[in-house]
Coordinates of C-alpha atoms and ligand atoms in Angstrom, one line a residue:
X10 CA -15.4 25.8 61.8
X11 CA -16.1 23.9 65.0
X12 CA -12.7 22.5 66.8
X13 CA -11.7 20.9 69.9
X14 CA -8.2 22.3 69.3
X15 CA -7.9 25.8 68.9
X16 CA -5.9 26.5 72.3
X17 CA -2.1 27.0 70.6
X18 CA -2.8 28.1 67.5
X19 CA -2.8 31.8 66.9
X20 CA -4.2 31.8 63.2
X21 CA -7.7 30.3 62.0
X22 CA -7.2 27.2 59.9
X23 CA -7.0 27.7 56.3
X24 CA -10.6 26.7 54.5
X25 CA -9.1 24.6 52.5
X26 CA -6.9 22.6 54.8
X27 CA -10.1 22.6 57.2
X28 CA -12.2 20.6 54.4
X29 CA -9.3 18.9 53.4
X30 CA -8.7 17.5 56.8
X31 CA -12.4 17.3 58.4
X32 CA -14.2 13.7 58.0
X33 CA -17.9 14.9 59.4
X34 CA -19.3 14.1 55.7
X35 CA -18.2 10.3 56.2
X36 CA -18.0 9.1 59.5
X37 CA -21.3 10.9 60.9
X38 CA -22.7 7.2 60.5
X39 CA -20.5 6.4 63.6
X40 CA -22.7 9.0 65.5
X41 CA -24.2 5.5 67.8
X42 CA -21.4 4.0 68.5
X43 CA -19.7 7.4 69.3
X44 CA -22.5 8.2 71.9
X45 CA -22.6 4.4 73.2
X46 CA -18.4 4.6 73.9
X47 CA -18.7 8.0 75.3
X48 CA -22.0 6.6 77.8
X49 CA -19.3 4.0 78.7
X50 CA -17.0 6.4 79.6
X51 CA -18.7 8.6 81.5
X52 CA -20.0 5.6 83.7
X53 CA -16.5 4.4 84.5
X54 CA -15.1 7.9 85.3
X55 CA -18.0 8.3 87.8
X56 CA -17.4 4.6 89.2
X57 CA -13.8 5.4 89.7
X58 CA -14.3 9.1 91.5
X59 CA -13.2 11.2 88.4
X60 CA -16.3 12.4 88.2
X61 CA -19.9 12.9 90.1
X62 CA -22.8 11.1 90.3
X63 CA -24.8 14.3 89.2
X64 CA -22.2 14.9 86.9
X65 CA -22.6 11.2 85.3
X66 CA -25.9 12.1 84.8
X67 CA -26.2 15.2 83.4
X68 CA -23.9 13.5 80.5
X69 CA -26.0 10.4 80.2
X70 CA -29.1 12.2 80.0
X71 CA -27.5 15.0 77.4
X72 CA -26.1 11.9 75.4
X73 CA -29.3 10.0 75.2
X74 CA -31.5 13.2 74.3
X75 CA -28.5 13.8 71.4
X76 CA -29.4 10.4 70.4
X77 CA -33.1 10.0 70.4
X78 CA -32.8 13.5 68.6
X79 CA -30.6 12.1 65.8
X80 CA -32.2 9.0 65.5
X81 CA -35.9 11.0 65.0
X82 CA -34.2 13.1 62.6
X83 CA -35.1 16.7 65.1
X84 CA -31.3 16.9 64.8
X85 CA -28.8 16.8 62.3
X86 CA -25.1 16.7 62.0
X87 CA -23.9 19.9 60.3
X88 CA -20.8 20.1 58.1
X89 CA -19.1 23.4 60.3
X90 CA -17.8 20.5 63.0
X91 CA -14.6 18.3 62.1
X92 CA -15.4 14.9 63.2
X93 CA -18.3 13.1 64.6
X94 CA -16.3 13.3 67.9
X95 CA -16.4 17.0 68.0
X96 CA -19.9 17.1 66.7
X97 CA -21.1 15.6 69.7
X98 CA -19.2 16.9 72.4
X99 CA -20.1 20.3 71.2
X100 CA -23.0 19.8 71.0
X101 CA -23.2 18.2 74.6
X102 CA -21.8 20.8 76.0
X103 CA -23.9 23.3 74.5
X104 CA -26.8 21.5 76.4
X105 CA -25.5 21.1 79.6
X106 CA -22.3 23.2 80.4
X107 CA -19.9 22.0 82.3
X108 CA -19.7 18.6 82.9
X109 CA -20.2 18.2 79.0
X110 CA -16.4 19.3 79.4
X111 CA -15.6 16.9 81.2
X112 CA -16.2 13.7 79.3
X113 CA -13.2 14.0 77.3
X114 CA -11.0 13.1 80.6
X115 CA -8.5 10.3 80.3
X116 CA -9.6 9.8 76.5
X117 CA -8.4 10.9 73.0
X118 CA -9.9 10.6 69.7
X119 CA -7.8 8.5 68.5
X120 CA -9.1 5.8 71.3
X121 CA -12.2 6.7 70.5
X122 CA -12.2 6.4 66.7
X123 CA -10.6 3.2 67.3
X124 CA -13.5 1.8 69.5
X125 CA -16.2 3.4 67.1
X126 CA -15.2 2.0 64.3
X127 CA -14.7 -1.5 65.8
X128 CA -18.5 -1.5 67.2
X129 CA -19.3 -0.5 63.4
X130 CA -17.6 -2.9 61.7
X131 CA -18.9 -5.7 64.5
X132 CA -22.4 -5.1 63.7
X133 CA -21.9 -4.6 59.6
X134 CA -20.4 -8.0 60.0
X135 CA -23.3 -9.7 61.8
X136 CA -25.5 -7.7 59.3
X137 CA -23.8 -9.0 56.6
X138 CA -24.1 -12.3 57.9
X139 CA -27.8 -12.4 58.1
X140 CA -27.9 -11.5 54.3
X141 CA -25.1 -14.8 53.6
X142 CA -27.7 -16.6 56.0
X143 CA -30.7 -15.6 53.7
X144 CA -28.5 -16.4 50.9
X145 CA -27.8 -19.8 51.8
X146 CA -32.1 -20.8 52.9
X147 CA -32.5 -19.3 49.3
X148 CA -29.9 -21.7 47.5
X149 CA -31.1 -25.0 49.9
X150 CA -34.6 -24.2 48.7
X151 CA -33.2 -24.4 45.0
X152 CA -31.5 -27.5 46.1
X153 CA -34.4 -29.2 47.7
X154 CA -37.0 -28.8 44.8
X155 CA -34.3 -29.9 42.2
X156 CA -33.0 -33.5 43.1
X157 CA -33.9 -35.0 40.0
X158 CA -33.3 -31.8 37.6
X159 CA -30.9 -33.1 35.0
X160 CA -28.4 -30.4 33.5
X161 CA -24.7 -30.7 32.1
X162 CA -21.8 -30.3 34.0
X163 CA -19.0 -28.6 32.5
X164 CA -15.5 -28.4 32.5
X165 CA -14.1 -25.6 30.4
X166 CA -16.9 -24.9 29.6
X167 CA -17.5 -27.5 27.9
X168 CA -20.3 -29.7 28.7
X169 CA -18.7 -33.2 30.8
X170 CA -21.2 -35.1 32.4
X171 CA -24.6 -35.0 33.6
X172 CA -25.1 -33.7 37.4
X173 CA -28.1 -32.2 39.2
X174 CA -29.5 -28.6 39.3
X175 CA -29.3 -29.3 43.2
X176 CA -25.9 -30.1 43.0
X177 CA -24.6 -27.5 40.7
X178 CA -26.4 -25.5 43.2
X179 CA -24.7 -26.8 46.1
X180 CA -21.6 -26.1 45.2
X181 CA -22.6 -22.3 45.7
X182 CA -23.8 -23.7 48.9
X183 CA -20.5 -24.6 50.2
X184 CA -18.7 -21.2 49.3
X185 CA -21.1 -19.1 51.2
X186 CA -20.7 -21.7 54.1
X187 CA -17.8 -20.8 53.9
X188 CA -18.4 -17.0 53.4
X189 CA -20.7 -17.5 56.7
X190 CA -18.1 -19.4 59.1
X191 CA -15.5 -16.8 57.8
X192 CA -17.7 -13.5 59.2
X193 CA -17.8 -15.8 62.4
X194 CA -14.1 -16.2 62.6
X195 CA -13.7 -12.1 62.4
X196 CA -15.8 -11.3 64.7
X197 CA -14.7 -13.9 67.2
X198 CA -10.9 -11.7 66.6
X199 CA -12.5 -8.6 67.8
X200 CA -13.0 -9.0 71.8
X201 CA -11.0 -6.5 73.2
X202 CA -12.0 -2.9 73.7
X203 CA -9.3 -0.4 72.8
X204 CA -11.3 2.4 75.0
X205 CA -8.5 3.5 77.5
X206 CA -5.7 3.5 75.5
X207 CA -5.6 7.5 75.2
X208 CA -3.4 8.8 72.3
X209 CA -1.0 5.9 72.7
X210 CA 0.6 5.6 76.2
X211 CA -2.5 5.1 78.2
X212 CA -3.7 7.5 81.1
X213 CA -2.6 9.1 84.2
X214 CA -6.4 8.7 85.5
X215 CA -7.0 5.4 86.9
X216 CA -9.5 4.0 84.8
X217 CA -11.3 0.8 84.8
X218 CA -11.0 -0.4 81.2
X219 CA -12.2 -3.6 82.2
X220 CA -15.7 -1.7 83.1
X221 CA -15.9 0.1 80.1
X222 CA -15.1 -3.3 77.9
X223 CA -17.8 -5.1 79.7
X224 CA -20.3 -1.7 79.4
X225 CA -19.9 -2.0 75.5
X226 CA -20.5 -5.6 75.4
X227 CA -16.0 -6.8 74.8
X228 CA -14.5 -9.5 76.4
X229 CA -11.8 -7.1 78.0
X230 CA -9.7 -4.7 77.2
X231 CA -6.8 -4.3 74.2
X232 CA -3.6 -5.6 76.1
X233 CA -1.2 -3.0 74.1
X234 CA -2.7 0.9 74.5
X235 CA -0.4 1.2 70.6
X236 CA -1.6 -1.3 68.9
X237 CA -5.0 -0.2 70.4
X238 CA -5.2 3.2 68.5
X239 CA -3.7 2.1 65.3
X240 CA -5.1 -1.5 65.0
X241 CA -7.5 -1.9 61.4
X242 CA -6.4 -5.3 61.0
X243 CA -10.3 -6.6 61.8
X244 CA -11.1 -3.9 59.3
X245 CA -8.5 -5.6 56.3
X246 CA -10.0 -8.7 57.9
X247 CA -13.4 -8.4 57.0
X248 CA -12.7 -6.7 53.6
X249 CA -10.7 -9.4 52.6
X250 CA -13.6 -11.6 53.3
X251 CA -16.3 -8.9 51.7
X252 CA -14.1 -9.4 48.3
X253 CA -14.3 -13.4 48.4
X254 CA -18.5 -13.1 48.6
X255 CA -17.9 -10.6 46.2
X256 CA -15.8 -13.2 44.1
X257 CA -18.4 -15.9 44.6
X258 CA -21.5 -13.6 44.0
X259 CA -19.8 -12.9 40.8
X260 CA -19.0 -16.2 39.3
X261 CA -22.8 -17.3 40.4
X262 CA -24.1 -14.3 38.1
X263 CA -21.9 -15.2 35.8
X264 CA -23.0 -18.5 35.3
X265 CA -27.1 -16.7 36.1
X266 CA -25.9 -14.5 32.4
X267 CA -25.0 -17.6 30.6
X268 CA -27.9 -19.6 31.6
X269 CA -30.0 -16.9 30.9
X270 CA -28.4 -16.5 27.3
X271 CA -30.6 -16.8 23.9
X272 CA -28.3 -19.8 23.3
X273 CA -28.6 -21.8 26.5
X274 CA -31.9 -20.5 27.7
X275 CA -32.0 -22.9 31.1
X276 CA -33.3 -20.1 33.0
X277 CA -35.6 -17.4 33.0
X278 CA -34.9 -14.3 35.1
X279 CA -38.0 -12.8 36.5
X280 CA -39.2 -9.6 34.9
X281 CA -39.3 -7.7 38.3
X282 CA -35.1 -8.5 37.8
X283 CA -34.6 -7.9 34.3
X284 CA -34.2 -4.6 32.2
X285 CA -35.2 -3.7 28.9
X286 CA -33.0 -1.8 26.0
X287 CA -34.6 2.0 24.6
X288 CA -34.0 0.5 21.4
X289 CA -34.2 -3.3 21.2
X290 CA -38.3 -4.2 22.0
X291 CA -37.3 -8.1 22.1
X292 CA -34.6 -7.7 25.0
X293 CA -34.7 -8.6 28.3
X294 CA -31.0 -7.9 30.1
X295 CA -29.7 -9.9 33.1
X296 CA -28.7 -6.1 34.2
X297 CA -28.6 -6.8 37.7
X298 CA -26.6 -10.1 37.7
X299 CA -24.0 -8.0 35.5
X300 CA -24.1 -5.2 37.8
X301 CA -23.4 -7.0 41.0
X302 CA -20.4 -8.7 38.8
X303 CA -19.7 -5.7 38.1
X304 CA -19.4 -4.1 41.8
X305 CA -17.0 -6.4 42.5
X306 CA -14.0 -4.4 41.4
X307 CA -15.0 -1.9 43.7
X308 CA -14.7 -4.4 46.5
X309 CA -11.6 -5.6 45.7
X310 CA -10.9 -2.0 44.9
X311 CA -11.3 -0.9 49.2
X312 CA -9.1 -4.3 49.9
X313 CA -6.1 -3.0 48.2
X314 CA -7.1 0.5 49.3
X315 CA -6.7 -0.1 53.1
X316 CA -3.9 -2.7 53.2
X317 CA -1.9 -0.1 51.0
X318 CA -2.8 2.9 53.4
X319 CA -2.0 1.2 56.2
X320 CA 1.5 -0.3 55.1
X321 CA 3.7 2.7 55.5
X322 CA 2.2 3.8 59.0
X323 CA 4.8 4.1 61.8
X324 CA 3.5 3.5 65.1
X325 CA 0.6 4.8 66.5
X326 CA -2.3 6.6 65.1
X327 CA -1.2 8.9 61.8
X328 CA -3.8 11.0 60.4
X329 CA -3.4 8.5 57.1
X330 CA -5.6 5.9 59.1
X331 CA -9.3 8.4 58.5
X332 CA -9.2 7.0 54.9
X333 CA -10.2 3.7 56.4
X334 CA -13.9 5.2 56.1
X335 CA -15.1 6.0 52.6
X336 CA -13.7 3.0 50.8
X337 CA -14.9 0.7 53.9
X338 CA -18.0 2.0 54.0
X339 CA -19.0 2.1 50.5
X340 CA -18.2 -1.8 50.4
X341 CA -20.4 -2.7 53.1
X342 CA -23.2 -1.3 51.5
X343 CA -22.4 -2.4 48.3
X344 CA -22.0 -6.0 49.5
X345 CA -25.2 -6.0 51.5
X346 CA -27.5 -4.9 48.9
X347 CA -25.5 -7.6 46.3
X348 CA -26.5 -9.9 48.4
X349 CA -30.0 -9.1 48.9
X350 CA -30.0 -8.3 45.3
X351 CA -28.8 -11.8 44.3
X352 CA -31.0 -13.8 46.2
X353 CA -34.1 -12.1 45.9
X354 CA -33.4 -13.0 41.7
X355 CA -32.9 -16.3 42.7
X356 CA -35.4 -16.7 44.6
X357 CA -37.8 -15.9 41.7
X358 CA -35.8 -17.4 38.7
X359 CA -37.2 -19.9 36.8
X360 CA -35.0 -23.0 35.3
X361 CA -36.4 -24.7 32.4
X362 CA -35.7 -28.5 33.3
X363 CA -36.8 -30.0 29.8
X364 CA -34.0 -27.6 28.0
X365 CA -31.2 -28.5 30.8
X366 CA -32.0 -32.3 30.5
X367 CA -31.8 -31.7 26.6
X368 CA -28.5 -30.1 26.7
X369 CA -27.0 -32.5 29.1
X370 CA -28.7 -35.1 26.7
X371 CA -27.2 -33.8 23.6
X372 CA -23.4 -33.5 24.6
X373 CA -22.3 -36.6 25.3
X374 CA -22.3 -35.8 28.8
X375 CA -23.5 -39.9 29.3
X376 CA -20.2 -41.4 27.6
X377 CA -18.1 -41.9 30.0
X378 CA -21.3 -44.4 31.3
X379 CA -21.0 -45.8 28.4
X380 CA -17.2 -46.9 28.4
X381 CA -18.3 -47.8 32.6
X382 CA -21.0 -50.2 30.8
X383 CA -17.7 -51.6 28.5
X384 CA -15.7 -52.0 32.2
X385 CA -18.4 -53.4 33.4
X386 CA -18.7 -56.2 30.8
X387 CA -14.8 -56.8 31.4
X388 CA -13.5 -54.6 28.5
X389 CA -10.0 -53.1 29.5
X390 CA -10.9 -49.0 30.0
X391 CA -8.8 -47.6 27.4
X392 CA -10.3 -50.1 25.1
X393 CA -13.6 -49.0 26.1
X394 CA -12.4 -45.4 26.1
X395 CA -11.6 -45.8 22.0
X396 CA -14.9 -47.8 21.2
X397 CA -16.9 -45.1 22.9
X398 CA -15.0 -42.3 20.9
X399 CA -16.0 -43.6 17.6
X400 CA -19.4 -44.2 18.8
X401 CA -19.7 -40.2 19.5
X402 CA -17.8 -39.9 16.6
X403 CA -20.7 -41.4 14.6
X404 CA -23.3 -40.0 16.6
X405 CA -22.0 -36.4 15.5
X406 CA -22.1 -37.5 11.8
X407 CA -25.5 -37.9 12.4
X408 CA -26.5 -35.4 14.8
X409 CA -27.7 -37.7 17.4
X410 CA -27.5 -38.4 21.3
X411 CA -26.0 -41.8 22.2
X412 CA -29.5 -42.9 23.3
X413 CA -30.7 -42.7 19.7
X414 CA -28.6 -44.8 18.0
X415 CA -29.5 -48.1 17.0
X416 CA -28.3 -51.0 18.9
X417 CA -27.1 -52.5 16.0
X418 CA -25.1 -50.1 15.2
X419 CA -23.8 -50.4 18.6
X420 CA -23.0 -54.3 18.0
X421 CA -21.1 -52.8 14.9
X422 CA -18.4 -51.4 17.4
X423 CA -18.6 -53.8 20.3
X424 CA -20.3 -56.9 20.5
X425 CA -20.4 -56.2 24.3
X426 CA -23.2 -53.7 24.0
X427 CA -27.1 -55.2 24.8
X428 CA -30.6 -53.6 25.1
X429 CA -29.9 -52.8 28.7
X430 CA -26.9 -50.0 27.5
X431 CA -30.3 -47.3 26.6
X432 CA -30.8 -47.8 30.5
X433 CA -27.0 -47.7 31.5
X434 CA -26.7 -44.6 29.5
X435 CA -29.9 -42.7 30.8
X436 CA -29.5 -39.7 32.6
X437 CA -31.3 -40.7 35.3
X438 CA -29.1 -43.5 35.6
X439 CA -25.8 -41.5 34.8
X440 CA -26.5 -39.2 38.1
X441 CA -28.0 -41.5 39.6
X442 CA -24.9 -44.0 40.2
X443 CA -22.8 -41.3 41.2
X444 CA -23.6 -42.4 45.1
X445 CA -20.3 -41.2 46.7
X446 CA -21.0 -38.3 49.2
X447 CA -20.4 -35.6 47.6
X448 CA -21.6 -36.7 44.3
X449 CA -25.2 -35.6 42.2
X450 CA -26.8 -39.1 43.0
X451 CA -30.3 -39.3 44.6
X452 CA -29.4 -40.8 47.6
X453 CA -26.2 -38.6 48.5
X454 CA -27.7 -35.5 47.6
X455 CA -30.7 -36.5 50.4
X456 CA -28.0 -36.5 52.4
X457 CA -26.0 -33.9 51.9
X458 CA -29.3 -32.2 51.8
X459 CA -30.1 -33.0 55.3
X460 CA -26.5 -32.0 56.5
X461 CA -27.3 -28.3 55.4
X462 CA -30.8 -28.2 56.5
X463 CA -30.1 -29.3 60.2
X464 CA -26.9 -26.6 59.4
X465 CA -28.9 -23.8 58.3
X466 CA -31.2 -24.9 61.8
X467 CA -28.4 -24.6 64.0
X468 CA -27.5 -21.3 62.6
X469 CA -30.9 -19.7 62.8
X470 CA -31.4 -16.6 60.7
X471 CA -27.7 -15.4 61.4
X472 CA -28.4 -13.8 64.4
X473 CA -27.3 -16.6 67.2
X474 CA -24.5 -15.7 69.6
X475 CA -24.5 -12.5 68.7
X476 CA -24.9 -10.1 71.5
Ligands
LIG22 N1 -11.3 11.6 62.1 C1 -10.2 10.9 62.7 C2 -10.1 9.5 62.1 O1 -11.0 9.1 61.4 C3 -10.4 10.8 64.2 C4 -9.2 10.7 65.0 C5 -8.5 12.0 65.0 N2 -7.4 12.1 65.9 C6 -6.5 13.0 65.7 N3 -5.6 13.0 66.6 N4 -6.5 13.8 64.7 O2 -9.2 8.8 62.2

């Protein structure tokens, strides 16, 4: 049992309370930022006279060679230290003696937890923004090749009218827009450096927090060394944004299950994402579109998690705030690999355009075109509604689409109706006339199209503005 704190206790630590207490097994993947923010430190306390040059150096140098020793794997973190934060000071000064002692001047760990785990969550956000970016070139792709691929829209799941594969797809395209611009919104919340705020009242030592901000890439210090220490409001942030991917990932493979269902059959998963049963031969399981639905609670689950722990926290840091970690962590990498997951079965999906046209064919989804035909020919809507309604009415009798019934039992109806309503009824034309932006048609899907291509350009792979 490795601890910085030993000094007025005059009994060892009960094993149980240690374990209970110590977070090594969790936040050991904080071991980069922790070295980066303690590099930082060590710079400013030598710029400000606190400590030497040579001293500065020896801790550089020990810090790097920790690093570089971690990051080979020549090192590892054991479980007998408490923290990350002890690990590596221990371990420092092991190396080089004395000045290892000092880097802890004018600094606390709760200062320092605070900083780690805002550089951590800063770069799982920009990760986790290259994987929406990846996302949303996979979904455009879709979009682009599937203009004229004619499917049913549905309301209650029910089919409504005809759309587009593209558009259908573009929907999706707006959320994780969204998704994207969200991540970016977070991060641009998390500027300040709360390095320097001590326990909670600051320092006696008069340090440059400005310096270290800069060093470790913030726009300037936290302005409140209170809020500094206990601040996981970025944190909340960006698992409140993790859940609504999570939420649209979900109702995507939802959609992925039902298409892919015996009855529907409009797409075809590829084998290298499907699973087989031990005891069905014939099946092949959407398993991973139901598992990333699935993962979703767990999302959700870290949400709820954090904003509960944190709601009964007087001010500053309480011990409570260590169970940000786990639950955090855990949905990061859950999220990431949904995403990666998801698209990659996208990406290699196949849709069956003759059974989507067939389906959007078969329900009706071209009647309210036909009442627009009535309209047209200056028949009053509700009228048009009615006549239209016993058309389908008819055409269910006889199990057949609009398009195959007989004109003249069209003129039986409406005298209105000519050879020209098979065209005004056709799916093509259905989507087709649907020109406002926005809309399935031809011409304003181009264009909304080449909205999100000259988007996804301007965004690059995720990575722009970033450092
Ligand atoms: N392991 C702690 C955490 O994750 C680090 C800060 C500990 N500070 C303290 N005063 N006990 O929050």
């Amino acid at each position: 049992m490795a601890q910085l704190w030993g000094g007025r206790f005059t009994k060892e630590t009960d094993r149980l309370v240690y374990d209970f207490n110590a977070s090594i097994s969790f936040d050991k993947r904080l071991y980069r930022e922790d070295i980066e923010g303690s590099m930082a430190h060590a710079r400013m306390l030598a710029a400000q006279g606190i400590l030497t040059d040579e001293e500065r150096e020896a801790i550089i140098d020990g810090l790097q060679g920790i690093l570089d020793e971690l990051e080979k794997g020549s090192l590892s973190i054991g479980s007998e230290y408490e923290d990350i934060h002890s690990f590596v000071e221990a371990v420092l000064t092991e190396r080089i003696g004395e000045p290892g002692k000092k880097l802890h001047t004018g600094r606390s760990r709760n200062d320092q937890v605070a900083l780690d785990m805002k550089m951590y969550t800063r770069k799982e956000i920009y990760k986790t923004d290259e994987s929406v970016t990846e996302l949303l070139h996979v979904i455009l792709e879709v979009m682009e090749e599937h203009t004229d691929t004619y499917m049913p829209g549905f309301t209650h799941l029910q089919k409504a009218q005809p759309i587009t594969l593209a558009h259908h797809m573009g929907a999706y395209f707006e959320m994780f827009k969204r998704d994207h611009e969200r991540l970016r919104d977070i991060a641009g919340r998390m500027g300040t450096c709360p390095l320097g705020s001590g326990a909670l009242a600051g320092t006696t030592y008069p340090l440059d927090r400005e310096y270290t901000a800069e060093l470790l890439g913030f726009d300037g210090p936290t302005l409140n060394s209170m809020d500094g220490v206990s601040d996981r409001d970025y944190l909340i942030e960006f698992l409140a944004a993790l859940s609504m991917i999570m939420m649209h990932l979900s109702r995507f493979c939802e959609e992925v299950i039902i298409w892919n269902s015996n009855e529907y059959q409009f797409v075809d998963i590829d084998d290298a994402y499907s699973t087989g049963s031990s005891i069905m031969p014939q099946k092949k399981n959407p398993d991973i579109a139901e598992l990333v639905r699935g993962k979703t609670g767990r999302v959700y689950g870290a949400l709820q998690a954090l904003l509960t722990t944190m709601k009964g926290i007087p001010l500053a840091y309480n011990k409570d705030m260590q169970e940000d970690k786990e639950l955090a962590f855990d949905a990061m990498d859950t999220v990431k690999g949904c995403i990666r997951l998801f698209a990659g079965m996208l990406g290699t999906m196949k849709f069956r355009e003759e059974r989507m046209a067939a389906s959007a064919k078969e329900g009706f989804t071209n009647a309210t075109d036909a009442a627009d035909y009535l309209v047209n020919h200056g028949v009053a809507f509700r009228d048009a509604h009615g006549i239209v309604g016993r058309l389908v009415l008819l055409c269910i009798e006889r199990g057949i689409a609009l398009d195959d019934l007989p004109l003249s039992e069209y003129k039986k109806i409406s005298e209105v109706f000519e050879e020209d309503i098979y065209d005004a009824i056709s799916l093509k034309t259905c989507v087709n006339k649907r020109v406002t932006q926005g809309a399935p048609g031809h011409g304003a899907m181009e264009k909304t199209i080449g909205i999100y291509r000259e988007y996804l350009d301007g965004i690059g792979n995720g990575k722009k503005d970033k450092e």
